[in-house]
Short mmCIF file of C-alpha atoms and ligand atoms in Angstrom, two decimals:
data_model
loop_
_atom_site.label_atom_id
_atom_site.label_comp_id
_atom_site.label_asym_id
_atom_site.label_seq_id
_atom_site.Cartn_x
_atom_site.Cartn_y
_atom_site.Cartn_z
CA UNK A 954 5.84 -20.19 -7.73
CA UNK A 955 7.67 -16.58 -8.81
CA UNK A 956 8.08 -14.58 -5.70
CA UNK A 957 9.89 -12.07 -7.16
CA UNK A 958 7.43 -8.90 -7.62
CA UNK A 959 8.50 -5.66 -9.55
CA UNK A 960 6.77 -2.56 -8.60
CA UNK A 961 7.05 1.50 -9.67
CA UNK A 962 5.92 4.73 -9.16
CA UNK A 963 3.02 6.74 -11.15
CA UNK A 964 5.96 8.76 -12.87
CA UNK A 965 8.58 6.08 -13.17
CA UNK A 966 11.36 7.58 -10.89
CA UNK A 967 11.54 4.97 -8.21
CA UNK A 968 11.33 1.04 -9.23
CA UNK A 969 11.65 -1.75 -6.90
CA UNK A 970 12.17 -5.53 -6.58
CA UNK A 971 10.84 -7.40 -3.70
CA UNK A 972 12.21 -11.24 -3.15
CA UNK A 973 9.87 -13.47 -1.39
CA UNK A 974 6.12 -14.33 0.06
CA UNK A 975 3.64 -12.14 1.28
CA UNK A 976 1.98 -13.01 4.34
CA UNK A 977 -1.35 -10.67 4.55
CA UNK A 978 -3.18 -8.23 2.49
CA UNK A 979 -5.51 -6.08 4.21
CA UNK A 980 -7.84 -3.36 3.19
CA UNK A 981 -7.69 -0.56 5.59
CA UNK A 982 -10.42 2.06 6.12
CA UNK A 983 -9.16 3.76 9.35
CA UNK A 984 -9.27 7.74 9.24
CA UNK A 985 -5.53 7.84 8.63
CA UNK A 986 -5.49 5.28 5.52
CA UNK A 987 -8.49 7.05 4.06
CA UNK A 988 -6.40 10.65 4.97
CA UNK A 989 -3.62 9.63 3.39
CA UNK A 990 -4.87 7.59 0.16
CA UNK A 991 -7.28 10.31 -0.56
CA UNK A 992 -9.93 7.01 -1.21
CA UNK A 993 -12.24 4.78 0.80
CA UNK A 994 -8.66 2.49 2.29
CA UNK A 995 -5.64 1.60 1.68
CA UNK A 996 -4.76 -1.49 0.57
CA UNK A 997 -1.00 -3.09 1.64
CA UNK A 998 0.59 -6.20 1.19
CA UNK A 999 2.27 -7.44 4.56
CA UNK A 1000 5.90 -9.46 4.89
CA UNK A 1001 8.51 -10.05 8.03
CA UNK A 1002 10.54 -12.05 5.41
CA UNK A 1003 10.79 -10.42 1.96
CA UNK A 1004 13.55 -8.19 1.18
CA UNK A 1005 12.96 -5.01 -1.08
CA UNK A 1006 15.61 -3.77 -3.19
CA UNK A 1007 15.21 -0.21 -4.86
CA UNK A 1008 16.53 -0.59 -8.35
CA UNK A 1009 15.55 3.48 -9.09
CA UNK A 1010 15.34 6.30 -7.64
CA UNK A 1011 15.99 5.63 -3.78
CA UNK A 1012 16.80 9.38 -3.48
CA UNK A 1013 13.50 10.09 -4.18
CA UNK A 1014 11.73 7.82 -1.35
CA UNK A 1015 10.45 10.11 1.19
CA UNK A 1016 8.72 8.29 4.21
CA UNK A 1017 6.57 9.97 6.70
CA UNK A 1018 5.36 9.24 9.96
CA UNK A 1019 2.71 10.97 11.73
CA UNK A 1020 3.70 12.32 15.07
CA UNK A 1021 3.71 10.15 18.18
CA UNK A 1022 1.74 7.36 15.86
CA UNK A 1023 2.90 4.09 14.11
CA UNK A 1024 1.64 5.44 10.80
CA UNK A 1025 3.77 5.31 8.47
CA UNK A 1026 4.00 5.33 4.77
CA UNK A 1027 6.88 5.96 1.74
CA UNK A 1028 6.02 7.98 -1.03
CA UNK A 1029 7.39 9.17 -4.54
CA UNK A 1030 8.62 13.00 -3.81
CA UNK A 1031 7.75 13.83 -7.04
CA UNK A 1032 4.40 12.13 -7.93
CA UNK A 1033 3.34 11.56 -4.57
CA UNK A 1034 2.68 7.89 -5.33
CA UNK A 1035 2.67 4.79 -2.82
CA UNK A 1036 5.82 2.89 -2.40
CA UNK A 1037 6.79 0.18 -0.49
CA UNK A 1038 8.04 1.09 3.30
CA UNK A 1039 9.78 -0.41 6.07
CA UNK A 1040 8.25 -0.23 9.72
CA UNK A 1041 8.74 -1.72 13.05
CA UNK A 1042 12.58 -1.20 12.68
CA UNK A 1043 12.63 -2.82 9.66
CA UNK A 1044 10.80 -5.74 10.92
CA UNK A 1045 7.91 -5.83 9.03
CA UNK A 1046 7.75 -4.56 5.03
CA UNK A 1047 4.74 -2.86 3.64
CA UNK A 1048 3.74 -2.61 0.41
CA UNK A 1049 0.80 -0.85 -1.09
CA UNK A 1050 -0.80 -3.11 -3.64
CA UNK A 1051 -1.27 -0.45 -6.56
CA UNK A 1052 2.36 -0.01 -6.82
CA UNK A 1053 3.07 -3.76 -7.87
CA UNK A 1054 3.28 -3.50 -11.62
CA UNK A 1055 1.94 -7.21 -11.90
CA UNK A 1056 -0.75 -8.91 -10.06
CA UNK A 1057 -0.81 -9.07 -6.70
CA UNK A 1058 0.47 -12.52 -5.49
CA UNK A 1059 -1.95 -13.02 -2.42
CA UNK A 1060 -5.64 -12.33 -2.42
CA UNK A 1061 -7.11 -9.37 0.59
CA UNK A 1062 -7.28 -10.93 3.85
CA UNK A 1063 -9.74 -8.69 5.08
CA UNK A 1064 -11.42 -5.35 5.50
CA UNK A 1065 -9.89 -3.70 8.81
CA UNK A 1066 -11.16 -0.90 10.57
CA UNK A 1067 -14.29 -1.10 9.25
CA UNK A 1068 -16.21 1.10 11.79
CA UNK A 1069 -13.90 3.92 10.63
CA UNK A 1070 -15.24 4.08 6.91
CA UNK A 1071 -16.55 6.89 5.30
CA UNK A 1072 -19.91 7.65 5.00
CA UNK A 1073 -19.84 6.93 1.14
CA UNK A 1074 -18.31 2.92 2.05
CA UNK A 1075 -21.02 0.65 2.38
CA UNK A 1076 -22.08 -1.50 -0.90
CA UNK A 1077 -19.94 -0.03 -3.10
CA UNK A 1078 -19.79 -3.64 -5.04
CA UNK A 1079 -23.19 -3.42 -5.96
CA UNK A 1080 -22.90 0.31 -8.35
CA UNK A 1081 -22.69 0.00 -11.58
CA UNK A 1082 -19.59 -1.10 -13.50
CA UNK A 1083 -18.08 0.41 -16.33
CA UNK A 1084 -14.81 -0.29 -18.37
CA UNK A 1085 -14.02 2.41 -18.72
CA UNK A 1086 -15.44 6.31 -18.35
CA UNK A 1087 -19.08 6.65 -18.14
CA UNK A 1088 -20.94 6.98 -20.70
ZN1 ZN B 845 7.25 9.11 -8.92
ZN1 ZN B 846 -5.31 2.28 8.34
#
């Protein structure tokens, strides 16, 4: 099995390799996720053992953390995009799923926070489906 998963940043500035296994992959529709994904959850793949190297554009990894919370997330300073982040001292490594450039090697977990999801959230799997803009 290839554990070794590339990843990147909407404008290309920041890459990065991550060695080794996922453990979860969660879907997360608390008000904080949905604040700060601009969309219905965020969705992060969860490791205490991989290690994440940048190959790019480290300089341009900003990481945030909202006051006297454990939220946390890294982001591209110049496209804003997702990127990977390390949180509970390094402990644990998150990585948002739309920033892998290849599939994602585990399958979601689980939906989490569910009572927090917008009003708009609820049997979104069941709208129409289109490849690609509307006709
Ligand atoms: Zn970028
Ligand atoms: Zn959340």
């Amino acid at each position: 099995m290839n554990n070794l998963h590339v990843g990147s940043c909407l404008c290309g500035g920041v890459n990065y390799e991550i060695s080794g296994d996922f453990e979860r992959f969660y879907l997360c529709h608390c008000p904080r996720c949905r604040k700060d994904t601009g969309s219905a959850h965020s969705a992060n793949l969860f490791s205490t053992t991989a290690r994440l190297v940048w190959l790019t554009g480290q300089d341009r990894v900003k990481t945030y953390q909202l006051p006297t919370t454990r939220h946390q997330r890294s982001f591209c300073r110049d496209c804003g995009s997702a990127l990977p982040d390390l949180q509970m001292e390094g402990a644990l490594l998150v990585v948002p799923a739309g920033s892998l450039d290849g599939a994602a090697p585990i399958e979601p977990n689980a939906h989490i926070f569910v009572a927090s999801r917008a009003n708009w959230d609820d049997d979104l799997e069941s709208l129409p489906r289109c490849d690609g803009l509307p006709a």
